[in-house]
Every structure is written in structure tokens, then in C-alpha cells.
Amino acid sequence: MEFRPCIDIHNGKVKQIVGGSLKDEGNYAAENFVSDVDAAFYAKLYEKKGLKGGHIILLNARDSEYYAATKAQALSALSAYPKGLQIGGGIDADNALEFLQAGASHVIVTSYVFAGGTIRYDRLEELKNLVGKEHLVLDVSCRRRGDDYYVVTDRWQRFTDAKITHELLDELSEYADEFLIHAVDVEGKAGGIELPLVKMLGSWEGIPLTYAGGVGSFADLTQLREEGRHRLNVTIGSALSLFGGAMDFDEVLAYCR
């Protein structure tokens, strides 16, 4: 299990939010932490610690008045740690190359390929041909509906008809180098992981997969490692000491290593 760091940017600031609270209307999100340092600070720290595969997420819509400030923060982080971080949030065929040329190792895509509530395989092919499978991460972040988990898009506000299954992951892995999966219903709450989701993901054997959502203690981290069968990488946000939480950053790194 590798630790994958994160830099979430909202309204031009590095933040940790309650994932399910994010709304485009009024640029609103319930905040757990707002940093007084910029995104480049975190990028340099992650480079110093030898961490790769972390992700920057732009949490504002592209038509938001805050998008320019959020993007500027993201670009500063990419410049500070070239090829060390992935980037997502509003990525499509028009801007993917811009972010790769700015220093991202991968672009992370959701809404562009899960458009109108369904999977656009034509857009997957387009992106694969444009940037290469080796530079593409698919964000299949999800929310629970009944006993199943479905991909959600548009900053986690809209359900699609794509149910997370081994078969879906098999199909999509033909286009991507990795998956990123936020368990949105527990994201930012540090109250425990989505255990059924973790068990299902841990029983899949395929490309690398990073899980985010609900880790609030080392007991949660142990459960994730064991129930995920040592196959899942992990991101920790609000619970991490870097973002005002109780889990010491260096202890987490030592545990994951």
C-alpha cells in the first residue's frame, strides 16, 4: 500500500472539504481545513519526502469566478514538482495537453468521459490517443445507491448509470494507467472507510488503484490495508496532520512504507 498525497484546491486556496457538500451554486463547500500556505508548498514537501503519484484536484467549475485563481495554484504546484503529481478537475480533450506540458505526470478525468450520465467510449478513445494510456487516470469516484456504488460526476454532484463492478474496471483499464476512487459519502468525514467498497476493490486484480475517503485513524488504515488485500493505495486528507488532523504525516508515511 503506497501513500498518495493530495492537494485539493477550492476558491483559490488549498482546502480539505466534506466531499458530499460540494456545490457549484455559490461555490460552496463545508470546510474542514483552509491552508495558509499555497499549493506549491505542499508540492515541494511531497517531492522532498519522495512521494509520487499524488493528485491535485481543482474543485471549482470552469465557469466559476474562482477558477482562474484555483488553476493558478495548481500550475504553481506542477511547476514546483514537475512530473511528480497528477491533476484532475475539469480535464477534457481541449486542456489535457496543457496540464501535461505544465508538468503533470497524468491527467485525471471523470465528467468528460462519464457525460450525460453514461460512459462515452468515443471520448475515452480520443483521450487515449491524445495523451497516451500511460498519462491517463480515470476518476471513478462513487456514491452508494442501495447496495451498490455508482460513479458520480460534476464535482460529485451527479449520479451516472455506471455501477462499480469488476467488469467495469476491466473495461476501463484498457484506457487508463491508474484509477482514483473517492468514496464520496464518507470523504472528508474521517469517520471510517466504505468497507463494502474496499472489499470489492481489493478483490479486483488490475492496474493501480488509489482509494480516498473516511480514513481517520491508524485502525482505519489497518482495516483498509487488510480488507483491501494490500492492493489499494491510499490518500488521506482531513485526518492528516498537514491539514489539521490527528494522524501524524511522517507516521503515516512510515506505516505505508
Coordinates of N, CA and C in Angstrom, one line a residue:
M1 N 0.8 -1.2 0.0 CA 0.0 0.0 0.0 C 0.9 1.2 0.0
E2 N 0.8 2.0 -1.1 CA 1.5 3.3 -1.1 C 0.6 4.4 -0.6
F3 N 1.3 5.4 0.0 CA 0.6 6.6 0.3 C 0.7 7.6 -0.8
R4 N -0.5 8.1 -1.3 CA -0.6 9.1 -2.4 C -1.1 10.4 -1.8
P5 N -0.2 11.4 -1.8 CA -0.6 12.7 -1.2 C -1.6 13.4 -2.1
C6 N -2.3 14.5 -1.5 CA -3.2 15.2 -2.3 C -3.1 16.7 -2.1
I7 N -3.5 17.5 -3.0 CA -3.6 18.9 -2.9 C -5.0 19.3 -3.5
D8 N -6.0 19.5 -2.7 CA -7.3 19.9 -3.1 C -7.4 21.4 -3.1
I9 N -7.9 22.0 -4.2 CA -7.9 23.5 -4.3 C -9.3 24.0 -4.6
H10 N -9.8 24.9 -3.8 CA -11.2 25.4 -3.9 C -11.2 26.9 -3.7
N11 N -11.8 27.6 -4.6 CA -11.8 29.1 -4.4 C -10.4 29.7 -4.3
G12 N -9.5 29.1 -5.0 CA -8.1 29.6 -5.0 C -7.3 29.3 -3.8
K13 N -7.7 28.4 -2.9 CA -7.0 28.0 -1.7 C -6.9 26.5 -1.5
V14 N -5.8 26.1 -0.9 CA -5.7 24.6 -0.6 C -6.6 24.4 0.6
K15 N -7.5 23.4 0.4 CA -8.5 23.1 1.4 C -8.7 21.6 1.6
Q16 N -9.3 21.2 2.7 CA -9.9 19.9 2.9 C -11.4 20.2 3.1
I17 N -12.3 19.5 2.4 CA -13.7 19.7 2.5 C -14.4 18.4 2.8
V18 N -15.7 18.6 3.1 CA -16.6 17.4 3.2 C -17.1 17.2 1.8
G19 N -16.7 16.0 1.2 CA -16.8 15.8 -0.3 C -18.3 16.0 -0.7
G20 N -19.2 15.4 0.0 CA -20.6 15.4 -0.4 C -21.3 16.8 -0.3
S21 N -20.6 17.7 0.3 CA -21.1 19.1 0.5 C -20.9 20.0 -0.7
L22 N -20.0 19.6 -1.6 CA -19.6 20.5 -2.7 C -20.7 20.8 -3.6
K23 N -20.9 22.2 -3.9 CA -21.9 22.6 -4.8 C -21.4 23.7 -5.7
D24 N -21.7 23.7 -6.9 CA -21.3 24.8 -7.8 C -22.0 26.1 -7.5
E25 N -23.3 26.0 -7.1 CA -24.0 27.2 -6.8 C -23.4 27.9 -5.6
G26 N -23.0 29.1 -5.7 CA -22.4 29.8 -4.7 C -21.0 29.4 -4.3
N27 N -20.4 28.5 -5.2 CA -19.0 28.0 -4.9 C -18.9 27.5 -3.5
Y28 N -19.9 26.7 -3.0 CA -20.0 26.3 -1.6 C -19.3 25.0 -1.4
A29 N -18.7 24.8 -0.2 CA -18.2 23.5 0.3 C -18.1 23.7 1.8
A30 N -18.5 22.7 2.6 CA -18.3 22.7 4.0 C -16.8 22.4 4.2
E31 N -16.1 23.3 4.9 CA -14.6 23.2 5.0 C -14.2 22.6 6.3
N32 N -13.2 21.6 6.2 CA -12.6 21.1 7.4 C -11.3 21.8 7.7
F33 N -10.7 22.4 6.6 CA -9.3 23.0 6.8 C -9.1 23.9 5.6
V34 N -8.6 25.1 5.9 CA -8.1 26.0 4.9 C -6.7 26.4 5.1
S35 N -5.8 26.1 4.2 CA -4.4 26.3 4.4 C -4.0 27.8 4.3
D36 N -3.0 28.1 5.1 CA -2.4 29.5 5.0 C -1.2 29.5 4.2
V37 N -0.8 28.3 3.5 CA 0.3 28.3 2.6 C -0.3 27.8 1.2
D38 N 0.5 28.0 0.2 CA 0.0 27.8 -1.1 C 0.3 26.3 -1.6
A39 N -0.3 26.0 -2.8 CA -0.2 24.6 -3.3 C 1.3 24.3 -3.6
A40 N 2.1 25.2 -4.0 CA 3.5 24.9 -4.3 C 4.2 24.4 -3.0
F41 N 3.8 24.9 -1.9 CA 4.5 24.5 -0.6 C 4.3 23.0 -0.4
Y42 N 3.1 22.5 -0.7 CA 2.8 21.1 -0.5 C 3.5 20.3 -1.6
A43 N 3.5 20.8 -2.8 CA 4.2 20.1 -3.9 C 5.7 19.9 -3.5
K44 N 6.4 20.9 -3.0 CA 7.8 20.8 -2.7 C 8.0 19.8 -1.5
L45 N 7.1 19.8 -0.6 CA 7.2 18.9 0.6 C 7.0 17.5 0.1
Y46 N 6.1 17.2 -0.8 CA 5.9 15.9 -1.3 C 7.1 15.4 -2.1
E47 N 7.8 16.3 -2.8 CA 9.0 16.0 -3.6 C 10.1 15.6 -2.6
K48 N 10.2 16.4 -1.5 CA 11.3 16.2 -0.5 C 11.1 14.9 0.2
K49 N 9.9 14.5 0.4 CA 9.6 13.2 1.0 C 9.6 12.0 0.0
G50 N 9.9 12.3 -1.2 CA 10.0 11.2 -2.2 C 8.7 10.6 -2.6
L51 N 7.6 11.3 -2.5 CA 6.2 10.8 -2.8 C 5.9 11.1 -4.2
K52 N 5.4 10.1 -4.9 CA 5.0 10.2 -6.3 C 3.5 9.8 -6.4
G53 N 2.9 10.2 -7.5 CA 1.5 9.7 -7.8 C 0.4 10.4 -7.0
G54 N 0.8 11.5 -6.3 CA -0.2 12.3 -5.6 C -1.1 13.0 -6.6
H55 N -2.2 13.6 -6.2 CA -3.1 14.3 -7.1 C -3.5 15.7 -6.6
I56 N -3.5 16.5 -7.6 CA -4.1 17.9 -7.4 C -5.5 17.8 -8.0
I57 N -6.5 18.3 -7.2 CA -7.8 18.4 -7.7 C -8.4 19.8 -7.7
L58 N -8.8 20.3 -8.8 CA -9.4 21.6 -8.9 C -10.9 21.5 -8.7
L59 N -11.4 22.1 -7.6 CA -12.7 21.8 -7.1 C -13.7 22.9 -7.6
N60 N -13.3 23.8 -8.4 CA -14.2 24.8 -9.0 C -14.5 24.5 -10.4
A61 N -15.8 24.7 -10.8 CA -16.2 24.6 -12.2 C -15.4 25.6 -13.0
R62 N -15.3 25.3 -14.3 CA -14.5 26.2 -15.2 C -15.2 27.5 -15.4
D63 N -16.5 27.6 -15.2 CA -17.2 28.9 -15.3 C -17.3 29.6 -14.0
S64 N -16.7 29.1 -13.0 CA -16.7 29.8 -11.7 C -15.7 31.0 -11.7
E65 N -16.1 32.1 -11.0 CA -15.2 33.3 -10.9 C -13.9 33.0 -10.2
Y66 N -13.9 31.8 -9.5 CA -12.7 31.4 -8.7 C -11.8 30.5 -9.5
Y67 N -12.2 30.1 -10.7 CA -11.5 29.0 -11.4 C -10.1 29.5 -11.8
A68 N -9.9 30.7 -12.2 CA -8.6 31.2 -12.6 C -7.6 31.2 -11.4
A69 N -8.1 31.6 -10.2 CA -7.2 31.5 -9.1 C -6.9 30.1 -8.7
T70 N -7.9 29.2 -8.8 CA -7.7 27.8 -8.5 C -6.7 27.2 -9.5
K71 N -6.8 27.5 -10.7 CA -5.9 26.9 -11.7 C -4.5 27.5 -11.5
A72 N -4.4 28.7 -11.2 CA -3.0 29.3 -10.9 C -2.3 28.6 -9.8
Q73 N -3.1 28.3 -8.8 CA -2.5 27.5 -7.7 C -2.0 26.1 -8.2
A74 N -2.8 25.5 -9.0 CA -2.5 24.2 -9.5 C -1.2 24.2 -10.3
L75 N -1.2 25.2 -11.2 CA 0.0 25.3 -12.1 C 1.3 25.6 -11.3
S76 N 1.2 26.3 -10.2 CA 2.3 26.6 -9.4 C 2.8 25.3 -8.7
A77 N 1.9 24.4 -8.4 CA 2.3 23.2 -7.8 C 3.0 22.3 -8.8
L78 N 2.4 22.2 -10.0 CA 3.0 21.4 -11.1 C 4.4 21.9 -11.4
S79 N 4.6 23.2 -11.4 CA 5.9 23.8 -11.7 C 6.9 23.5 -10.5
A80 N 6.4 23.4 -9.3 CA 7.3 23.1 -8.2 C 7.7 21.7 -8.1
Y81 N 6.9 20.8 -8.7 CA 7.3 19.4 -8.6 C 7.0 18.7 -10.0
P82 N 7.7 19.0 -11.0 CA 7.4 18.5 -12.3 C 7.4 17.0 -12.4
K83 N 6.4 16.5 -13.0 CA 6.2 15.0 -13.3 C 6.0 14.2 -12.0
G84 N 5.8 14.9 -10.9 CA 5.6 14.2 -9.6 C 4.1 14.1 -9.2
L85 N 3.2 14.9 -9.9 CA 1.8 14.9 -9.4 C 0.9 14.8 -10.6
Q86 N -0.3 14.2 -10.3 CA -1.3 14.1 -11.3 C -2.3 15.3 -11.1
I87 N -3.1 15.6 -12.1 CA -4.1 16.7 -11.9 C -5.4 16.3 -12.5
G88 N -6.5 16.7 -11.8 CA -7.8 16.5 -12.2 C -8.8 17.6 -11.9
G89 N -9.9 17.6 -12.5 CA -10.9 18.7 -12.2 C -11.2 19.5 -13.5
G90 N -12.2 19.1 -14.2 CA -12.5 19.8 -15.5 C -11.5 19.5 -16.6
I91 N -10.9 18.3 -16.6 CA -10.0 17.9 -17.7 C -10.8 17.3 -18.8
D92 N -10.4 17.8 -20.0 CA -11.0 17.2 -21.2 C -10.0 17.3 -22.4
A93 N -10.5 17.0 -23.6 CA -9.6 16.9 -24.7 C -9.0 18.2 -25.1
D94 N -9.6 19.3 -24.7 CA -9.1 20.6 -25.0 C -8.0 21.1 -24.1
N95 N -7.9 20.7 -22.9 CA -6.9 21.2 -22.0 C -6.0 20.1 -21.4
A96 N -6.2 18.9 -21.7 CA -5.3 17.8 -21.1 C -3.9 18.0 -21.4
L97 N -3.5 18.3 -22.7 CA -2.1 18.5 -23.0 C -1.5 19.7 -22.3
E98 N -2.3 20.8 -22.1 CA -1.8 21.9 -21.4 C -1.3 21.6 -20.1
F99 N -2.0 20.8 -19.3 CA -1.6 20.4 -18.0 C -0.4 19.4 -18.0
L100 N -0.4 18.5 -19.0 CA 0.8 17.7 -19.1 C 2.1 18.5 -19.4
Q101 N 1.9 19.4 -20.3 CA 3.0 20.3 -20.7 C 3.5 21.2 -19.5
A102 N 2.5 21.5 -18.6 CA 2.8 22.3 -17.4 C 3.5 21.5 -16.3
G103 N 3.6 20.2 -16.5 CA 4.4 19.4 -15.5 C 3.6 18.2 -14.9
A104 N 2.4 18.0 -15.2 CA 1.6 16.9 -14.6 C 2.2 15.6 -15.2
S105 N 2.2 14.5 -14.4 CA 2.6 13.2 -14.9 C 1.4 12.5 -15.5
H106 N 0.2 12.8 -15.0 CA -1.0 12.2 -15.6 C -2.1 13.3 -15.5
V107 N -3.1 13.2 -16.3 CA -4.4 13.9 -16.2 C -5.4 12.9 -15.7
I108 N -6.3 13.4 -14.8 CA -7.3 12.6 -14.1 C -8.7 13.1 -14.7
V109 N -9.4 12.2 -15.2 CA -10.7 12.6 -15.9 C -11.9 11.8 -15.4
T110 N -13.0 12.6 -15.2 CA -14.2 11.9 -14.8 C -15.3 12.4 -15.8
S111 N -15.8 13.7 -15.5 CA -17.0 14.1 -16.1 C -17.0 14.1 -17.6
Y112 N -15.8 14.3 -18.2 CA -15.7 14.3 -19.7 C -16.1 13.0 -20.3
V113 N -15.7 11.9 -19.6 CA -16.0 10.6 -20.2 C -17.2 9.9 -19.6
F114 N -17.7 10.4 -18.4 CA -19.0 10.0 -17.9 C -20.0 11.1 -18.1
A115 N -20.3 11.4 -19.4 CA -21.1 12.6 -19.7 C -22.5 12.2 -19.9
G116 N -23.4 13.0 -19.5 CA -24.8 12.7 -19.6 C -25.3 11.5 -18.9
G117 N -24.5 11.1 -17.8 CA -24.9 10.0 -17.0 C -24.5 8.7 -17.5
T118 N -23.7 8.6 -18.6 CA -23.3 7.3 -19.2 C -21.8 7.4 -19.6
I119 N -21.3 6.3 -20.0 CA -19.8 6.3 -20.4 C -19.7 6.6 -21.9
R120 N -18.9 7.6 -22.2 CA -18.6 8.0 -23.6 C -17.3 7.3 -24.0
Y121 N -17.4 6.1 -24.6 CA -16.2 5.4 -25.1 C -15.5 6.1 -26.2
D122 N -16.2 6.9 -27.0 CA -15.6 7.7 -28.0 C -14.6 8.7 -27.4
R123 N -15.0 9.3 -26.3 CA -14.1 10.3 -25.6 C -13.0 9.6 -24.9
L124 N -13.2 8.4 -24.4 CA -12.1 7.6 -23.9 C -11.0 7.3 -24.9
E125 N -11.5 6.9 -26.1 CA -10.6 6.7 -27.2 C -9.8 7.9 -27.6
E126 N -10.6 9.0 -27.6 CA -10.0 10.3 -28.0 C -8.8 10.7 -27.0
L127 N -9.1 10.6 -25.8 CA -8.1 10.9 -24.8 C -6.9 10.0 -24.8
K128 N -7.2 8.7 -25.0 CA -6.1 7.7 -25.0 C -5.2 8.0 -26.2
N129 N -5.8 8.4 -27.3 CA -5.0 8.7 -28.5 C -4.2 10.0 -28.3
L130 N -4.9 10.9 -27.6 CA -4.3 12.3 -27.4 C -3.1 12.3 -26.4
V131 N -3.3 11.7 -25.3 CA -2.3 11.8 -24.2 C -1.5 10.5 -24.0
G132 N -2.1 9.4 -24.4 CA -1.5 8.1 -24.2 C -2.0 7.5 -22.9
K133 N -2.3 6.2 -23.0 CA -2.8 5.5 -21.8 C -1.9 5.7 -20.6
E134 N -0.6 5.8 -20.8 CA 0.3 5.9 -19.7 C 0.2 7.2 -18.9
H135 N -0.5 8.2 -19.5 CA -0.7 9.5 -18.8 C -2.1 9.8 -18.4
L136 N -3.0 8.7 -18.4 CA -4.4 8.9 -18.1 C -4.8 8.2 -16.9
V137 N -5.4 8.9 -15.9 CA -6.0 8.3 -14.8 C -7.5 8.5 -14.8
L138 N -8.3 7.5 -14.6 CA -9.8 7.6 -14.6 C -10.2 7.7 -13.1
D139 N -10.9 8.8 -12.8 CA -11.5 9.0 -11.5 C -12.9 8.4 -11.6
V140 N -13.0 7.3 -10.9 CA -14.3 6.6 -10.8 C -14.9 6.7 -9.4
S141 N -14.8 8.0 -8.9 CA -15.3 8.3 -7.5 C -16.8 8.0 -7.5
C142 N -17.3 7.5 -6.4 CA -18.7 7.0 -6.4 C -19.4 7.3 -5.1
R143 N -20.7 7.1 -5.2 CA -21.6 7.2 -4.0 C -22.5 6.0 -4.0
R144 N -23.0 5.7 -2.8 CA -23.8 4.5 -2.6 C -25.3 4.7 -3.0
R145 N -25.9 3.8 -3.7 CA -27.3 3.8 -4.0 C -27.8 2.4 -3.8
G146 N -28.6 2.2 -2.7 CA -28.9 0.8 -2.4 C -27.7 0.1 -1.9
D147 N -27.5 -1.1 -2.4 CA -26.3 -1.9 -2.1 C -25.1 -1.7 -3.0
D148 N -25.3 -0.9 -4.0 CA -24.2 -0.7 -5.0 C -23.7 0.7 -5.0
Y149 N -22.5 0.8 -5.7 CA -21.8 2.1 -5.8 C -21.8 2.5 -7.2
Y150 N -22.2 3.8 -7.5 CA -22.2 4.3 -8.8 C -21.3 5.5 -9.0
V151 N -20.7 5.6 -10.2 CA -19.8 6.7 -10.5 C -20.6 8.0 -10.4
V152 N -20.0 9.1 -9.8 CA -20.6 10.4 -9.7 C -19.7 11.4 -10.4
T153 N -20.3 12.4 -11.0 CA -19.5 13.3 -11.8 C -19.9 14.8 -11.4
D154 N -19.3 15.7 -12.2 CA -19.6 17.1 -11.9 C -19.4 17.5 -10.5
R155 N -18.1 17.3 -10.1 CA -17.7 17.5 -8.7 C -18.6 16.8 -7.7
W156 N -18.8 15.5 -8.1 CA -19.5 14.5 -7.2 C -21.0 14.8 -7.0
Q157 N -21.6 15.7 -7.8 CA -23.0 16.1 -7.6 C -24.0 15.3 -8.4
R158 N -23.5 14.5 -9.4 CA -24.5 13.9 -10.3 C -24.2 12.4 -10.5
F159 N -25.2 11.6 -10.2 CA -25.1 10.1 -10.4 C -25.0 9.8 -11.9
T160 N -24.2 8.8 -12.3 CA -24.3 8.2 -13.6 C -24.9 6.8 -13.5
D161 N -25.1 6.1 -14.6 CA -25.6 4.8 -14.6 C -24.5 3.7 -14.6
A162 N -23.3 4.2 -14.3 CA -22.1 3.3 -14.3 C -21.9 2.7 -12.9
K163 N -22.3 1.5 -12.7 CA -22.1 0.8 -11.4 C -20.7 0.2 -11.3
I164 N -20.0 0.5 -10.1 CA -18.7 0.0 -9.9 C -18.7 -1.5 -9.8
T165 N -18.1 -2.2 -10.7 CA -18.0 -3.7 -10.7 C -16.7 -4.1 -11.2
H166 N -16.3 -5.3 -11.0 CA -15.0 -5.8 -11.6 C -15.1 -5.7 -13.1
E167 N -16.2 -6.0 -13.7 CA -16.3 -5.9 -15.1 C -16.1 -4.5 -15.7
L168 N -16.7 -3.5 -15.0 CA -16.5 -2.1 -15.4 C -15.0 -1.7 -15.3
L169 N -14.3 -2.1 -14.2 CA -12.9 -1.8 -14.0 C -12.1 -2.5 -15.1
D170 N -12.4 -3.7 -15.4 CA -11.7 -4.4 -16.5 C -11.8 -3.6 -17.8
E171 N -13.1 -3.2 -18.2 CA -13.3 -2.4 -19.4 C -12.5 -1.1 -19.4
L172 N -12.6 -0.4 -18.3 CA -12.0 1.0 -18.3 C -10.5 0.9 -18.2
S173 N -10.0 -0.2 -17.7 CA -8.5 -0.3 -17.5 C -7.8 -0.4 -18.9
E174 N -8.5 -0.6 -19.9 CA -7.9 -0.6 -21.3 C -7.5 0.7 -21.7
Y175 N -8.0 1.8 -21.0 CA -7.8 3.1 -21.4 C -6.9 3.9 -20.5
A176 N -6.7 3.4 -19.3 CA -6.0 4.2 -18.2 C -4.8 3.5 -17.6
D177 N -4.0 4.3 -17.0 CA -2.8 3.8 -16.3 C -3.1 3.4 -14.8
E178 N -4.1 4.2 -14.3 CA -4.5 4.0 -12.9 C -6.0 4.4 -12.7
F179 N -6.5 4.1 -11.6 CA -7.8 4.6 -11.1 C -7.7 5.4 -9.8
L180 N -8.5 6.4 -9.7 CA -8.6 7.1 -8.4 C -10.1 7.0 -8.0
I181 N -10.3 6.5 -6.8 CA -11.7 6.4 -6.3 C -11.9 7.0 -5.0
H182 N -12.7 8.1 -5.0 CA -13.1 8.7 -3.7 C -14.5 8.1 -3.3
A183 N -14.5 7.6 -2.1 CA -15.8 7.2 -1.6 C -16.5 8.4 -1.0
V184 N -17.3 9.0 -1.9 CA -17.8 10.4 -1.7 C -18.6 10.6 -0.4
D185 N -19.4 9.6 -0.1 CA -20.3 9.7 1.1 C -19.5 9.8 2.4
V186 N -18.3 9.3 2.4 CA -17.5 9.4 3.7 C -16.3 10.4 3.5
E187 N -16.1 10.9 2.3 CA -15.0 11.8 2.0 C -15.0 13.0 2.9
G188 N -13.9 13.3 3.6 CA -13.8 14.5 4.5 C -14.4 14.3 5.8
K189 N -14.9 13.1 6.2 CA -15.6 12.9 7.5 C -14.7 12.2 8.5
A190 N -13.6 11.5 8.0 CA -12.7 10.9 8.9 C -13.4 10.0 9.9
G191 N -14.5 9.3 9.4 CA -15.3 8.5 10.3 C -15.3 7.0 10.0
G192 N -14.3 6.6 9.2 CA -14.3 5.2 8.8 C -14.4 5.0 7.3
I193 N -13.9 3.9 6.8 CA -13.9 3.7 5.3 C -15.2 3.0 4.9
E194 N -15.4 3.1 3.6 CA -16.6 2.4 3.0 C -16.1 0.9 2.8
L195 N -16.4 0.1 3.8 CA -15.9 -1.2 3.9 C -16.4 -2.1 2.7
P196 N -17.7 -2.1 2.3 CA -18.1 -3.0 1.2 C -17.4 -2.6 -0.1
L197 N -17.2 -1.3 -0.3 CA -16.5 -0.8 -1.5 C -15.0 -1.3 -1.5
V198 N -14.4 -1.1 -0.3 CA -13.0 -1.5 -0.2 C -12.8 -3.0 -0.4
K199 N -13.7 -3.8 0.1 CA -13.6 -5.3 -0.1 C -13.7 -5.6 -1.6
M200 N -14.7 -5.0 -2.2 CA -14.9 -5.2 -3.7 C -13.6 -4.8 -4.5
L201 N -13.1 -3.6 -4.2 CA -11.9 -3.1 -4.9 C -10.7 -4.0 -4.6
G202 N -10.6 -4.4 -3.4 CA -9.4 -5.2 -3.0 C -9.4 -6.6 -3.7
S203 N -10.6 -7.1 -4.1 CA -10.6 -8.4 -4.7 C -10.5 -8.3 -6.2
W204 N -10.2 -7.1 -6.7 CA -10.0 -6.9 -8.2 C -8.5 -6.9 -8.4
E205 N -8.0 -7.6 -9.4 CA -6.6 -7.6 -9.8 C -6.4 -6.9 -11.1
G206 N -5.9 -5.7 -11.1 CA -5.7 -4.9 -12.3 C -4.7 -3.8 -12.1
I207 N -4.9 -2.7 -12.8 CA -4.0 -1.6 -12.7 C -4.0 -0.9 -11.3
P208 N -3.0 -0.1 -11.0 CA -3.0 0.5 -9.7 C -4.3 1.3 -9.4
L209 N -4.7 1.3 -8.1 CA -6.0 1.9 -7.7 C -5.7 2.7 -6.4
T210 N -6.1 3.9 -6.3 CA -5.9 4.7 -5.1 C -7.3 5.0 -4.5
Y211 N -7.4 4.7 -3.2 CA -8.7 4.9 -2.5 C -8.6 6.1 -1.6
A212 N -9.7 6.9 -1.6 CA -9.7 8.0 -0.7 C -11.1 8.0 -0.1
G213 N -11.2 8.4 1.2 CA -12.5 8.5 1.9 C -12.6 7.9 3.2
G214 N -12.7 8.6 4.3 CA -13.1 8.1 5.6 C -12.0 7.7 6.5
V215 N -10.7 7.6 6.0 CA -9.6 7.2 6.9 C -9.4 8.3 7.9
G216 N -9.6 7.9 9.2 CA -9.5 8.9 10.3 C -8.5 8.5 11.4
S217 N -8.0 7.3 11.3 CA -7.1 6.7 12.3 C -6.3 5.6 11.7
F218 N -5.3 5.2 12.5 CA -4.4 4.1 12.1 C -5.2 2.8 12.1
A219 N -6.2 2.7 12.9 CA -7.1 1.5 12.8 C -7.8 1.4 11.5
D220 N -8.3 2.6 11.0 CA -8.9 2.6 9.7 C -7.9 2.2 8.6
L221 N -6.7 2.7 8.8 CA -5.6 2.4 7.8 C -5.3 0.9 7.7
T222 N -5.3 0.3 8.9 CA -5.0 -1.1 9.0 C -6.1 -1.9 8.4
Q223 N -7.4 -1.5 8.6 CA -8.5 -2.1 8.0 C -8.5 -2.0 6.5
L224 N -8.1 -0.8 6.0 CA -8.0 -0.6 4.6 C -7.0 -1.5 4.0
R225 N -5.8 -1.6 4.6 CA -4.7 -2.5 4.1 C -5.2 -4.0 4.1
E226 N -5.8 -4.4 5.2 CA -6.1 -5.8 5.3 C -7.3 -6.2 4.4
E227 N -8.4 -5.4 4.5 CA -9.6 -5.7 3.7 C -9.4 -5.4 2.2
G228 N -8.5 -4.5 1.9 CA -8.1 -4.2 0.5 C -7.0 -5.2 0.0
R229 N -6.6 -6.1 0.8 CA -5.7 -7.2 0.4 C -4.4 -6.6 -0.1
H230 N -3.9 -5.5 0.5 CA -2.7 -4.9 0.2 C -2.6 -4.4 -1.2
R231 N -3.7 -4.3 -1.9 CA -3.7 -3.9 -3.3 C -4.0 -2.4 -3.5
L232 N -4.6 -1.8 -2.5 CA -5.1 -0.4 -2.7 C -4.0 0.6 -2.2
N233 N -3.8 1.6 -3.0 CA -3.0 2.7 -2.5 C -4.0 3.7 -1.7
V234 N -3.5 4.6 -1.0 CA -4.4 5.4 -0.1 C -4.1 6.9 -0.1
T235 N -5.1 7.7 -0.1 CA -5.0 9.1 0.1 C -5.7 9.5 1.4
I236 N -5.1 10.3 2.2 CA -5.7 10.8 3.5 C -5.7 12.3 3.4
G237 N -6.8 12.9 3.7 CA -6.9 14.4 3.6 C -7.1 15.0 5.0
S238 N -8.4 15.1 5.4 CA -8.7 15.9 6.6 C -8.1 15.3 7.9
A239 N -7.9 14.0 7.9 CA -7.4 13.4 9.1 C -5.9 13.6 9.3
L240 N -5.2 14.1 8.2 CA -3.7 14.2 8.2 C -3.3 15.4 9.0
S241 N -2.2 15.3 9.7 CA -1.7 16.5 10.4 C -1.4 17.7 9.6
L242 N -1.0 17.4 8.3 CA -0.7 18.5 7.4 C -1.9 19.4 7.2
F243 N -3.1 18.8 7.4 CA -4.4 19.5 7.1 C -5.2 19.7 8.4
G244 N -4.5 19.7 9.5 CA -5.1 20.0 10.8 C -5.7 18.7 11.5
G245 N -5.4 17.5 11.0 CA -5.9 16.3 11.6 C -5.0 15.7 12.6
A246 N -5.4 14.6 13.1 CA -4.7 13.9 14.2 C -3.7 12.9 13.8
M247 N -3.7 12.5 12.5 CA -2.8 11.5 12.1 C -1.5 12.1 11.6
D248 N -0.4 11.8 12.3 CA 0.9 12.4 12.0 C 1.4 12.0 10.6
F249 N 1.7 13.0 9.8 CA 2.1 12.8 8.4 C 3.3 11.8 8.3
D250 N 4.3 12.0 9.1 CA 5.5 11.2 9.0 C 5.2 9.7 9.5
E251 N 4.3 9.6 10.5 CA 3.9 8.3 10.9 C 3.1 7.6 9.9
V252 N 2.3 8.3 9.2 CA 1.5 7.7 8.1 C 2.5 7.2 7.0
L253 N 3.4 8.0 6.6 CA 4.4 7.6 5.6 C 5.2 6.3 6.0
A254 N 5.6 6.3 7.3 CA 6.3 5.1 7.8 C 5.4 3.9 7.8
Y255 N 4.2 4.0 8.1 CA 3.2 2.9 8.2 C 3.1 2.4 6.8
C256 N 2.8 3.2 5.8 CA 2.6 2.8 4.4 C 3.8 2.1 3.8
R257 N 5.0 2.6 4.2 CA 6.2 2.0 3.6 C 6.5 0.7 4.3

